[in-house]
CSV table of N, CA and C in Angstrom, one decimal:
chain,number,residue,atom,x,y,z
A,1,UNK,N,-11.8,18.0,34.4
A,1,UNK,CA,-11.4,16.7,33.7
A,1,UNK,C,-9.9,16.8,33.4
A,2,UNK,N,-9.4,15.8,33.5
A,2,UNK,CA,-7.6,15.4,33.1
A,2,UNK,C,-7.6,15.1,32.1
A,3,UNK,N,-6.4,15.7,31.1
A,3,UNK,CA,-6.2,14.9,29.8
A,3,UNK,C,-5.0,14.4,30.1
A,4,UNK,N,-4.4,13.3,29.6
A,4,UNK,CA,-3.8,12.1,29.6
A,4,UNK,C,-2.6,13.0,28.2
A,5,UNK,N,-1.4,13.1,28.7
A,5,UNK,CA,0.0,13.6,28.0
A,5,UNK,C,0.9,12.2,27.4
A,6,UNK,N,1.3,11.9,26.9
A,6,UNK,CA,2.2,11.1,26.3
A,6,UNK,C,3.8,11.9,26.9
A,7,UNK,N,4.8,11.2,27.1
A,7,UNK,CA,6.0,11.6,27.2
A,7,UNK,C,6.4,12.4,26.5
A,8,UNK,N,6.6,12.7,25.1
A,8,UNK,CA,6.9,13.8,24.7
A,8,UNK,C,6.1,15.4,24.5
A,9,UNK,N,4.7,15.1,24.7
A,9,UNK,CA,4.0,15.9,25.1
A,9,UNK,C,4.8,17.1,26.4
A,10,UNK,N,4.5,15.7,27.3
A,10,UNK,CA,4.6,16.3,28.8
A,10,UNK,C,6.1,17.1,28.4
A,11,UNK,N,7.1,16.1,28.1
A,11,UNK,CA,8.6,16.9,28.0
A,11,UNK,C,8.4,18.4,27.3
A,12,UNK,N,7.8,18.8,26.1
A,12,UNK,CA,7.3,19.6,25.8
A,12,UNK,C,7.2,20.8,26.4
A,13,UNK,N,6.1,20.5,27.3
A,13,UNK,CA,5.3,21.5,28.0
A,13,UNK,C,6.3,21.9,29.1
A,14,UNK,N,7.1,20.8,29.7
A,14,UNK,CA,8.0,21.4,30.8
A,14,UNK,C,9.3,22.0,30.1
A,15,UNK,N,9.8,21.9,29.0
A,15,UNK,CA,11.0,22.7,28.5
A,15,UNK,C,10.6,23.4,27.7
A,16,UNK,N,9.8,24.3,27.4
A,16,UNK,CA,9.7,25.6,26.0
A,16,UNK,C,9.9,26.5,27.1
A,17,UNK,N,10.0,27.4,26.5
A,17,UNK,CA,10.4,29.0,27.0
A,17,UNK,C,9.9,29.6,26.1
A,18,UNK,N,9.2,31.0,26.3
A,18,UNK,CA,8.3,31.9,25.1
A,18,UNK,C,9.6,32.2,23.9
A,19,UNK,N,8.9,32.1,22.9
A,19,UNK,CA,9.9,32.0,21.9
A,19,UNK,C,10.7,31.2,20.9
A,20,UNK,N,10.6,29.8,21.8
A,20,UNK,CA,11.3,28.6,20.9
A,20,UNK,C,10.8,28.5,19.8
A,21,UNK,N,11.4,27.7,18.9
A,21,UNK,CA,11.0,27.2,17.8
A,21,UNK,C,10.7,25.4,18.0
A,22,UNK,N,9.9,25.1,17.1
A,22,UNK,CA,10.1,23.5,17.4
A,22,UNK,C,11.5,22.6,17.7
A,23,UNK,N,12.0,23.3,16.6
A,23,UNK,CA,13.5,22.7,16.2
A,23,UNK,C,14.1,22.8,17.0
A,24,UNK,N,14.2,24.0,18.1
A,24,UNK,CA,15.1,24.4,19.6
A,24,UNK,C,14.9,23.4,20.4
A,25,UNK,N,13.7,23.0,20.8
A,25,UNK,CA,13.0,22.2,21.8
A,25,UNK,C,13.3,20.5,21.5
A,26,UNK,N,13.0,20.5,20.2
A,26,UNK,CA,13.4,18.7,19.5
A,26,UNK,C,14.9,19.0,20.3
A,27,UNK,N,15.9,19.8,19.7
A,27,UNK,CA,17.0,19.6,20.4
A,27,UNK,C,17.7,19.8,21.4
A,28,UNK,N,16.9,20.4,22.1
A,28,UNK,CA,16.9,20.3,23.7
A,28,UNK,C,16.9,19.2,24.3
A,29,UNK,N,15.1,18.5,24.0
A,29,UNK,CA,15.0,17.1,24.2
A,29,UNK,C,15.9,15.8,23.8
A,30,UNK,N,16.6,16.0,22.5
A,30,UNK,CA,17.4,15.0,22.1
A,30,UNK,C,16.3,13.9,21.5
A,31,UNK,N,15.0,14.6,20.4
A,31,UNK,CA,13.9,14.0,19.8
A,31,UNK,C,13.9,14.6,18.5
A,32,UNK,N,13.6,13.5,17.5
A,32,UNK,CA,13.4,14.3,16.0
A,32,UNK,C,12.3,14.9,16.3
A,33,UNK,N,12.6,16.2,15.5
A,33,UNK,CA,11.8,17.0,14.7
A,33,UNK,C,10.5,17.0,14.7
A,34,UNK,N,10.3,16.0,14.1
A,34,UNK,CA,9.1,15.6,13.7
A,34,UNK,C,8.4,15.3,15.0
A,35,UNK,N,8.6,14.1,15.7
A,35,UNK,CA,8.1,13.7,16.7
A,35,UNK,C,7.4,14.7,18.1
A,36,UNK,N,8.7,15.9,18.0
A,36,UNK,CA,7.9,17.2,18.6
A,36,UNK,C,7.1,18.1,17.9
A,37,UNK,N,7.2,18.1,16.4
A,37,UNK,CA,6.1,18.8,15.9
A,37,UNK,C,4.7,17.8,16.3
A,38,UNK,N,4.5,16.9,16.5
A,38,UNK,CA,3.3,15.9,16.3
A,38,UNK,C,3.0,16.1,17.7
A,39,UNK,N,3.9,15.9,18.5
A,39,UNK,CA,3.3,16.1,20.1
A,39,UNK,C,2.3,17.7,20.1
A,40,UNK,N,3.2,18.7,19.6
A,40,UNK,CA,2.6,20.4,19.4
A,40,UNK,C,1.1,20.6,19.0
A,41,UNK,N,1.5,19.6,17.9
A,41,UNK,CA,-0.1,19.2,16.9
A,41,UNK,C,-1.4,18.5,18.0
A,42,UNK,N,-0.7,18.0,18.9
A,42,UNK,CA,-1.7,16.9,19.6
A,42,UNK,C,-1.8,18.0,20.8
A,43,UNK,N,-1.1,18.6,21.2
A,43,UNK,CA,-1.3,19.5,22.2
A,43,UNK,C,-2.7,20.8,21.9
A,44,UNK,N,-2.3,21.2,21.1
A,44,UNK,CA,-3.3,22.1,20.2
A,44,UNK,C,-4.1,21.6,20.1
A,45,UNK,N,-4.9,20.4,19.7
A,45,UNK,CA,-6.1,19.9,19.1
A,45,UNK,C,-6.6,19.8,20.5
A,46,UNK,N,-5.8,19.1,21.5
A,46,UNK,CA,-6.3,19.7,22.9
A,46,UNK,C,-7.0,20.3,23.7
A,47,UNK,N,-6.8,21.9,23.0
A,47,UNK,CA,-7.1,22.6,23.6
A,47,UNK,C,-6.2,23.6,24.9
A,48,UNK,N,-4.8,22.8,24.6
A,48,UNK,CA,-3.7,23.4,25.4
A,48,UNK,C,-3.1,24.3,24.4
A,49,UNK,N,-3.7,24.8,23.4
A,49,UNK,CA,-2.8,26.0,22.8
A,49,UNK,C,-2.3,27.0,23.3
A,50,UNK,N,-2.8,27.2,24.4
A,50,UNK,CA,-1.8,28.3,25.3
A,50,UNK,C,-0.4,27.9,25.8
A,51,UNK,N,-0.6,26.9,25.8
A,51,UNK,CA,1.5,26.1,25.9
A,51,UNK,C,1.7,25.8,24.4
A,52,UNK,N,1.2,24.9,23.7
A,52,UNK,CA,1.8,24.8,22.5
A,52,UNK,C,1.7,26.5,21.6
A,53,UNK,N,1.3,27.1,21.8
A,53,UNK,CA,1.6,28.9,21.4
A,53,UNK,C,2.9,29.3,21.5
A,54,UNK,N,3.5,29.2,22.7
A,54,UNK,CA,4.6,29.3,23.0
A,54,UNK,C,5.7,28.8,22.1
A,55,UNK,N,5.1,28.0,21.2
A,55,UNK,CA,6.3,27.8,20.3
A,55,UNK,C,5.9,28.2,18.6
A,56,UNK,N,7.2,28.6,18.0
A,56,UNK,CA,6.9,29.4,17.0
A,56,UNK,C,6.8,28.2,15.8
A,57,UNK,N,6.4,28.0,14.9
A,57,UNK,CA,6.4,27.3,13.8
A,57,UNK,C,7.3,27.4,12.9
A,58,UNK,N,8.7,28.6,13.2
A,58,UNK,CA,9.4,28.4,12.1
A,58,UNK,C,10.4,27.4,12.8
A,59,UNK,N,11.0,27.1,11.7
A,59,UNK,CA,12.1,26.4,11.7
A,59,UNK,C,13.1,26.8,11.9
């Protein structure tokens, strides 16, 4: 079965590198904060926590 990504989702999953923090990645993308923590959150409830893992929770 396919699950359906939102754009910042998807952006997500194709720019982290083991290690990031949220805050690295928001600014990578050129997205608040927030809006990539909420994608991480939605990725995880998912069931894709093995990509959203990849990123660390601190700030």
């Amino acid at each position: 079965m396919y699950e359906v990504l939102d754009d910042t989702a998807a952006q997500v999953i194709l720019t982290i590198e083991s290690g990031d923090s949220i805050r690295r990645v928001a600014q990578n993308l050129h997205r608040p904060y927030e809006t990539v923590r909420q994608a991480v959150n939605r990725l995880e409830e998912q069931g894709t926590s093995t990509m959203a893992s990849l990123l660390s929770t601190s700030a």
